[in-house]
Amino acid sequence: FREQVAGWIAPSSPAETLQSVDTMIEQGRLKDAKNTVEANINETEAWKHHFELAAARIHALQGDQDTALQYLSKALAGLEITADELMKDAAFASMITDVRFLQIITGQAGSSSVVPSKPITSISAGGDAQILNTQQGTEIRAGDVVIKLPN
């Protein structure tokens, strides 16, 4: 309630709002964080993708992977975030084995059969896990296990 009153007295900037959302997430107040993001996601175009990323994190933590992936896909269209950063984000820990998540963060979602301009892109996925984007598709390697996804 104190945060609501403070918001009425002196509205916070989008950056401050996102910082308070991060605090709410850290405190496990996902419902409050979700309400704050929903109230501000269309507030300003310049911050829209940041709020979409916050929404993706919240939905991932709540176990709603489909909605998390939708928001993540939108967020990545306007933000410069590496796949490594997303793989290390604790909010997405439950999604790192989801093929759709891997395709979105490596830019392979909805790709056509066009050969990528870079022959191989390698992304460390933590530990001995690795994601490789090749001309033939995406390969996920963890120890002796290799999963190949066609383009």
Coordinates of C-alpha atoms in Angstrom, one line a residue:
F1 CA 0.0 0.0 0.0
R2 CA 2.9 2.3 0.8
E3 CA 4.2 1.9 -2.7
Q4 CA 0.8 2.8 -4.2
V5 CA 0.6 6.0 -2.2
A6 CA 4.2 6.9 -3.1
G7 CA 3.3 6.3 -6.8
W8 CA 0.3 8.7 -6.5
I9 CA 2.4 11.4 -4.8
A10 CA 5.5 11.1 -7.1
P11 CA 5.1 8.9 -10.1
S12 CA 8.3 7.0 -10.8
S13 CA 10.1 6.9 -14.1
P14 CA 10.0 3.7 -16.2
A15 CA 13.6 2.9 -15.0
E16 CA 12.5 3.2 -11.4
T17 CA 9.4 1.2 -12.1
L18 CA 11.5 -1.6 -13.6
Q19 CA 13.8 -1.5 -10.7
S20 CA 10.9 -1.9 -8.3
V21 CA 9.6 -4.8 -10.4
D22 CA 13.0 -6.5 -10.1
T23 CA 12.8 -6.0 -6.3
M24 CA 9.3 -7.5 -6.2
I25 CA 10.6 -10.5 -8.2
E26 CA 13.5 -11.0 -5.9
Q27 CA 11.1 -10.9 -2.9
G28 CA 8.8 -13.4 -4.5
R29 CA 6.0 -10.9 -4.9
L30 CA 5.2 -12.1 -8.5
K31 CA 1.6 -11.0 -8.5
D32 CA 2.5 -7.5 -7.5
A33 CA 5.3 -7.5 -10.1
K34 CA 2.9 -8.7 -12.8
N35 CA 0.3 -6.1 -12.0
T36 CA 3.0 -3.3 -12.1
V37 CA 4.3 -4.6 -15.5
E38 CA 0.8 -4.9 -16.9
A39 CA 0.0 -1.3 -15.8
N40 CA 3.1 0.1 -17.4
I41 CA 3.8 -2.1 -20.4
N42 CA 2.2 0.3 -22.9
E43 CA 3.1 3.5 -21.0
T44 CA 6.0 4.4 -23.3
E45 CA 7.3 2.9 -26.5
A46 CA 10.9 3.5 -25.5
W47 CA 10.5 1.2 -22.5
K48 CA 8.0 -1.3 -23.9
H49 CA 10.6 -4.1 -24.7
H50 CA 12.1 -3.7 -21.2
F51 CA 8.6 -4.3 -19.7
E52 CA 8.0 -7.2 -22.0
L53 CA 11.3 -8.8 -20.8
A54 CA 10.1 -8.3 -17.2
A55 CA 6.8 -9.9 -18.1
A56 CA 8.6 -12.9 -19.7
R57 CA 10.7 -13.3 -16.5
I58 CA 7.6 -13.2 -14.3
H59 CA 5.6 -15.7 -16.4
A60 CA 8.6 -18.0 -16.5
L61 CA 8.9 -17.9 -12.8
Q62 CA 5.1 -18.7 -12.5
G63 CA 5.6 -21.7 -14.8
D64 CA 3.6 -20.2 -17.7
Q65 CA 6.1 -20.9 -20.4
D66 CA 3.9 -20.2 -23.4
T67 CA 3.2 -16.7 -22.2
A68 CA 6.8 -16.2 -21.2
L69 CA 7.9 -17.2 -24.6
Q70 CA 5.5 -14.8 -26.3
Y71 CA 6.8 -11.9 -24.2
L72 CA 10.4 -12.9 -24.6
S73 CA 10.0 -13.0 -28.4
K74 CA 8.6 -9.5 -28.4
A75 CA 11.2 -8.2 -26.0
L76 CA 14.1 -9.5 -28.1
A77 CA 12.8 -7.7 -31.1
G78 CA 13.9 -4.4 -29.5
L79 CA 16.6 -5.2 -27.0
E80 CA 20.2 -6.1 -27.3
I81 CA 20.5 -9.1 -25.0
T82 CA 22.8 -12.1 -25.7
A83 CA 21.7 -15.7 -25.4
D84 CA 24.3 -16.2 -22.7
E85 CA 22.7 -13.5 -20.5
L86 CA 19.3 -15.1 -20.9
M87 CA 20.7 -18.6 -20.2
K88 CA 22.2 -17.3 -17.0
D89 CA 19.0 -15.5 -15.8
A90 CA 17.6 -17.5 -13.0
A91 CA 14.1 -16.6 -14.1
F92 CA 14.5 -18.7 -17.2
A93 CA 16.2 -21.7 -15.5
S94 CA 13.2 -23.9 -15.9
M95 CA 13.1 -23.1 -19.7
I96 CA 16.7 -23.8 -20.8
T97 CA 15.7 -27.3 -22.0
D98 CA 12.7 -26.0 -23.9
V99 CA 13.5 -26.1 -27.6
R100 CA 11.2 -23.1 -28.3
F101 CA 13.2 -21.0 -25.7
L102 CA 16.5 -22.0 -27.3
Q103 CA 15.2 -21.1 -30.8
I104 CA 14.0 -17.7 -29.7
I105 CA 17.2 -16.7 -27.9
T106 CA 19.3 -17.9 -30.8
G107 CA 17.2 -16.1 -33.4
Q108 CA 16.0 -19.4 -35.0
A109 CA 12.3 -19.1 -34.2
G110 CA 10.2 -18.9 -37.4
S111 CA 13.3 -19.1 -39.6
S112 CA 13.1 -20.1 -43.1
S113 CA 15.4 -22.4 -45.0
V114 CA 17.7 -19.4 -45.9
V115 CA 21.3 -20.2 -45.0
P116 CA 22.5 -17.9 -42.2
S117 CA 25.2 -15.4 -43.1
K118 CA 27.4 -16.8 -40.3
P119 CA 28.4 -20.5 -40.7
I120 CA 28.5 -21.3 -37.0
T121 CA 27.6 -19.4 -33.9
S122 CA 28.5 -20.9 -30.6
I123 CA 26.8 -20.0 -27.3
S124 CA 27.9 -21.3 -23.9
A125 CA 24.9 -22.6 -22.0
G126 CA 26.6 -23.1 -18.7
G127 CA 28.8 -26.0 -17.5
D128 CA 29.7 -28.1 -20.5
A129 CA 26.5 -27.3 -22.3
Q130 CA 26.7 -25.5 -25.6
I131 CA 24.3 -24.2 -28.3
L132 CA 25.7 -24.2 -31.9
N133 CA 23.9 -22.5 -34.8
T134 CA 25.1 -24.1 -38.0
Q135 CA 24.0 -23.9 -41.7
Q136 CA 22.1 -27.2 -41.1
G137 CA 20.3 -26.1 -37.9
T138 CA 20.7 -25.7 -34.2
E139 CA 22.7 -28.2 -32.2
I140 CA 22.5 -28.4 -28.4
R141 CA 25.4 -30.2 -26.8
A142 CA 25.7 -31.3 -23.1
G143 CA 28.4 -33.8 -22.4
D144 CA 27.8 -36.8 -24.7
V145 CA 24.2 -35.8 -25.6
V146 CA 23.7 -33.9 -28.8
I147 CA 20.2 -32.7 -30.0
K148 CA 19.9 -31.4 -33.6
L149 CA 17.1 -29.1 -34.7
P150 CA 16.8 -28.4 -38.4
N151 CA 16.4 -24.8 -39.6

